[in-house]
Amino acid sequence: DDGAPVAPGPGPAQREGDGRSPAGVLTFGGMWGYAPQAPEGVKLPYRSSTECDRCVDDPDHADYGRIVSTATTAPTWRSAERMRLETDHYRWLAVIHYNDQRPVKGAGSCIFLHVAPPPGGGTAGCTALAPEDLLTVLKWLDPARNPLLVQLPRELLDAASAAWHLPTALNP
C-alpha cells in the first residue's frame, strides 16, 4: 500500500495547504494518542504521542508526510504539525494513509481521523468526529480486516456506490 487514493474517475486533487480532505479509497495506519496506552478495545497499533513528535508537512523536506521525533531527528523542516496539541483534537487519532509511503511533493500530507474541533471549526484537510463517535470507530477498525475509508465528493460517491457495493446508508 503506497497511500495513494483510488477514485472512480477524475476528481479534485488535494494539494498541500488547501484545507481539503483527500478524495478516494484510503487505508489506515496506526493510532496515536495522549494516553500511555490505547483505549480498551482498540486493535490498531498504538503509540503515545510526546511533545517531540511531529508530522512533517514541508514538501521540500526528506521526511515530508512522515511522523518523526525531534528527540532523534534534527528539525530542519520549515513546517511540521505537532502530534501532541494543547487541545484535545489529537487526543486520539488514526493515521490515514495518504501520500505518506512514497510522498509526492506538494500533494498533501499528515492526514488523520481525529477529534472534531468545536462547532463551526474545521480541520486542515483531516476528517474529524465527535470524541464518542471517533472512539467507536477506532474500536471498530481492525487491521486484520483491512478497513477502508471511502471519502468522495457527492457526485463521485453517487457514481461509485453501486459499482463498489457501498452501503446505502452512505448514499441517502
CSV table of C-alpha atoms in Angstrom, one decimal:
chain,number,residue,atom,x,y,z
A,1,ASP,CA,0.0,0.0,0.0
A,2,ASP,CA,1.5,3.3,-1.1
A,3,GLY,CA,-1.1,5.6,0.5
A,4,ALA,CA,-2.4,6.6,-3.0
A,5,PRO,CA,-6.1,7.2,-3.2
A,6,VAL,CA,-8.2,5.3,-5.6
A,7,ALA,CA,-11.1,7.3,-7.1
A,8,PRO,CA,-13.7,6.4,-9.8
A,9,GLY,CA,-12.5,8.8,-12.4
A,10,PRO,CA,-11.4,12.4,-12.4
A,11,GLY,CA,-12.0,14.4,-9.3
A,12,PRO,CA,-10.4,17.2,-7.2
A,13,ALA,CA,-6.8,16.7,-6.3
A,14,GLN,CA,-5.7,17.6,-2.8
A,15,ARG,CA,-2.7,19.9,-2.5
A,16,GLU,CA,-0.6,20.8,0.5
A,17,GLY,CA,-2.2,23.6,2.5
A,18,ASP,CA,-5.5,23.7,0.6
A,19,GLY,CA,-7.6,22.7,3.6
A,20,ARG,CA,-9.4,19.9,1.7
A,21,SER,CA,-9.6,16.3,2.6
A,22,PRO,CA,-8.2,13.8,0.1
A,23,ALA,CA,-10.8,12.1,-2.1
A,24,GLY,CA,-10.6,8.4,-2.7
A,25,VAL,CA,-10.4,5.0,-1.1
A,26,LEU,CA,-7.9,5.2,1.7
A,27,THR,CA,-6.4,2.8,4.2
A,28,PHE,CA,-5.5,3.4,7.9
A,29,GLY,CA,-2.1,3.3,9.6
A,30,GLY,CA,-1.6,3.2,13.3
A,31,MET,CA,-3.3,5.1,16.1
A,32,TRP,CA,-1.7,7.9,18.2
A,33,GLY,CA,-3.0,9.4,21.4
A,34,TYR,CA,-2.2,11.4,24.6
A,35,ALA,CA,-2.6,8.4,27.0
A,36,PRO,CA,0.2,6.0,27.7
A,37,GLN,CA,-1.9,3.1,26.3
A,38,ALA,CA,-4.7,2.8,23.7
A,39,PRO,CA,-8.3,2.8,24.9
A,40,GLU,CA,-9.6,-0.6,25.7
A,41,GLY,CA,-10.8,-2.4,22.6
A,42,VAL,CA,-8.6,-0.6,20.1
A,43,LYS,CA,-6.9,-3.0,17.7
A,44,LEU,CA,-4.8,-0.6,15.7
A,45,PRO,CA,-1.1,-0.4,16.7
A,46,TYR,CA,-0.9,2.5,19.2
A,47,ARG,CA,1.8,5.0,20.0
A,48,SER,CA,1.6,7.6,22.8
A,49,SER,CA,2.5,11.0,21.3
A,50,THR,CA,5.1,13.2,23.0
A,51,GLU,CA,6.0,16.8,22.9
A,52,CYS,CA,8.8,15.8,20.4
A,53,ASP,CA,6.6,14.1,17.8
A,54,ARG,CA,5.9,16.0,14.5
A,55,CYS,CA,4.3,15.2,11.2
A,56,VAL,CA,6.4,17.0,8.6
A,57,ASP,CA,4.3,19.0,6.1
A,58,ASP,CA,7.2,20.7,4.4
A,59,PRO,CA,7.1,19.4,0.8
A,60,ASP,CA,10.8,20.1,0.3
A,61,HIS,CA,12.0,18.0,3.3
A,62,ALA,CA,13.1,14.4,3.1
A,63,ASP,CA,10.6,13.4,5.8
A,64,TYR,CA,7.6,15.0,4.1
A,65,GLY,CA,4.4,13.3,5.1
A,66,ARG,CA,6.1,11.3,7.9
A,67,ILE,CA,5.9,11.4,11.6
A,68,VAL,CA,9.2,11.9,13.2
A,69,SER,CA,10.6,12.8,16.7
A,70,THR,CA,12.7,15.8,17.4
A,71,ALA,CA,14.4,13.7,20.0
A,72,THR,CA,16.0,11.7,17.3
A,73,THR,CA,15.7,13.9,14.1
A,74,ALA,CA,17.0,17.4,13.9
A,75,PRO,CA,14.1,19.7,13.0
A,76,THR,CA,15.4,21.1,9.7
A,77,TRP,CA,12.0,21.4,8.1
A,78,ARG,CA,10.2,24.7,7.5
A,79,SER,CA,6.8,23.3,8.7
A,80,ALA,CA,5.6,20.4,10.8
A,81,GLU,CA,2.4,19.6,12.8
A,82,ARG,CA,2.8,18.8,16.5
A,83,MET,CA,1.3,15.4,17.3
A,84,ARG,CA,0.5,16.5,20.9
A,85,LEU,CA,-1.6,19.7,20.9
A,86,GLU,CA,-2.8,21.9,23.7
A,87,THR,CA,-6.3,20.9,22.6
A,88,ASP,CA,-8.0,17.5,22.5
A,89,HIS,CA,-8.1,17.3,18.7
A,90,TYR,CA,-5.3,14.7,18.6
A,91,ARG,CA,-6.2,13.0,21.9
A,92,TRP,CA,-7.0,10.1,19.7
A,93,LEU,CA,-6.2,9.8,16.0
A,94,ALA,CA,-5.8,7.3,13.3
A,95,VAL,CA,-3.3,7.9,10.5
A,96,ILE,CA,-5.0,7.9,7.2
A,97,HIS,CA,-2.5,6.6,4.6
A,98,TYR,CA,-2.4,9.4,2.1
A,99,ASN,CA,0.8,10.4,0.3
A,100,ASP,CA,2.9,9.1,3.2
A,101,GLN,CA,4.6,5.9,1.9
A,102,ARG,CA,6.2,7.4,-1.3
A,103,PRO,CA,5.2,11.0,-0.9
A,104,VAL,CA,4.6,13.2,-3.9
A,105,LYS,CA,5.9,16.7,-3.2
A,106,GLY,CA,3.1,19.1,-2.5
A,107,ALA,CA,0.3,16.6,-2.9
A,108,GLY,CA,-0.8,16.9,0.8
A,109,SER,CA,0.4,15.3,4.0
A,110,CYS,CA,-0.4,14.5,7.6
A,111,ILE,CA,-4.0,13.3,7.1
A,112,PHE,CA,-5.7,12.0,10.2
A,113,LEU,CA,-9.0,10.8,11.5
A,114,HIS,CA,-9.2,12.8,14.8
A,115,VAL,CA,-11.4,14.5,17.4
A,116,ALA,CA,-13.5,17.3,15.9
A,117,PRO,CA,-13.0,20.9,16.8
A,118,PRO,CA,-15.9,22.8,18.4
A,119,PRO,CA,-18.9,23.5,16.2
A,120,GLY,CA,-18.0,26.0,13.5
A,121,GLY,CA,-14.4,24.9,13.5
A,122,GLY,CA,-12.8,23.0,10.7
A,123,THR,CA,-9.7,20.9,10.0
A,124,ALA,CA,-6.7,21.5,7.7
A,125,GLY,CA,-7.8,18.6,5.5
A,126,CYS,CA,-8.3,15.8,8.0
A,127,THR,CA,-11.5,14.0,8.8
A,128,ALA,CA,-12.9,14.7,12.3
A,129,LEU,CA,-15.6,13.2,14.5
A,130,ALA,CA,-17.1,13.9,17.9
A,131,PRO,CA,-15.0,12.2,20.6
A,132,GLU,CA,-17.5,9.4,21.4
A,133,ASP,CA,-18.1,8.7,17.7
A,134,LEU,CA,-14.3,8.7,17.0
A,135,LEU,CA,-13.7,6.2,19.8
A,136,THR,CA,-16.4,3.9,18.5
A,137,VAL,CA,-14.8,4.0,15.0
A,138,LEU,CA,-11.3,3.5,16.4
A,139,LYS,CA,-12.5,0.4,18.3
A,140,TRP,CA,-14.2,-0.9,15.2
A,141,LEU,CA,-11.1,-0.6,13.0
A,142,ASP,CA,-9.4,-4.0,12.8
A,143,PRO,CA,-6.2,-4.1,10.7
A,144,ALA,CA,-6.7,-7.8,10.2
A,145,ARG,CA,-9.9,-6.9,8.2
A,146,ASN,CA,-8.2,-4.2,6.1
A,147,PRO,CA,-10.7,-1.4,6.8
A,148,LEU,CA,-11.0,1.4,4.2
A,149,LEU,CA,-12.1,5.0,4.3
A,150,VAL,CA,-14.2,5.9,1.3
A,151,GLN,CA,-14.2,9.7,1.1
A,152,LEU,CA,-15.5,11.2,-2.1
A,153,PRO,CA,-17.4,14.3,-3.3
A,154,ARG,CA,-21.1,13.6,-3.7
A,155,GLU,CA,-21.0,13.3,-7.5
A,156,LEU,CA,-18.2,10.7,-7.4
A,157,LEU,CA,-19.9,8.9,-4.4
A,158,ASP,CA,-23.1,8.6,-6.4
A,159,ALA,CA,-21.2,7.2,-9.4
A,160,ALA,CA,-19.3,4.7,-7.3
A,161,SER,CA,-21.9,3.5,-4.9
A,162,ALA,CA,-23.5,0.7,-7.0
A,163,ALA,CA,-20.2,-0.4,-8.6
A,164,TRP,CA,-18.4,-0.6,-5.3
A,165,HIS,CA,-21.4,-2.1,-3.4
A,166,LEU,CA,-21.3,0.6,-0.8
A,167,PRO,CA,-23.9,0.5,2.0
A,168,THR,CA,-27.0,2.6,1.1
A,169,ALA,CA,-26.7,4.5,4.4
A,170,LEU,CA,-23.7,6.2,2.8
A,171,ASN,CA,-25.7,7.3,-0.1
A,172,PRO,CA,-29.0,8.7,1.2
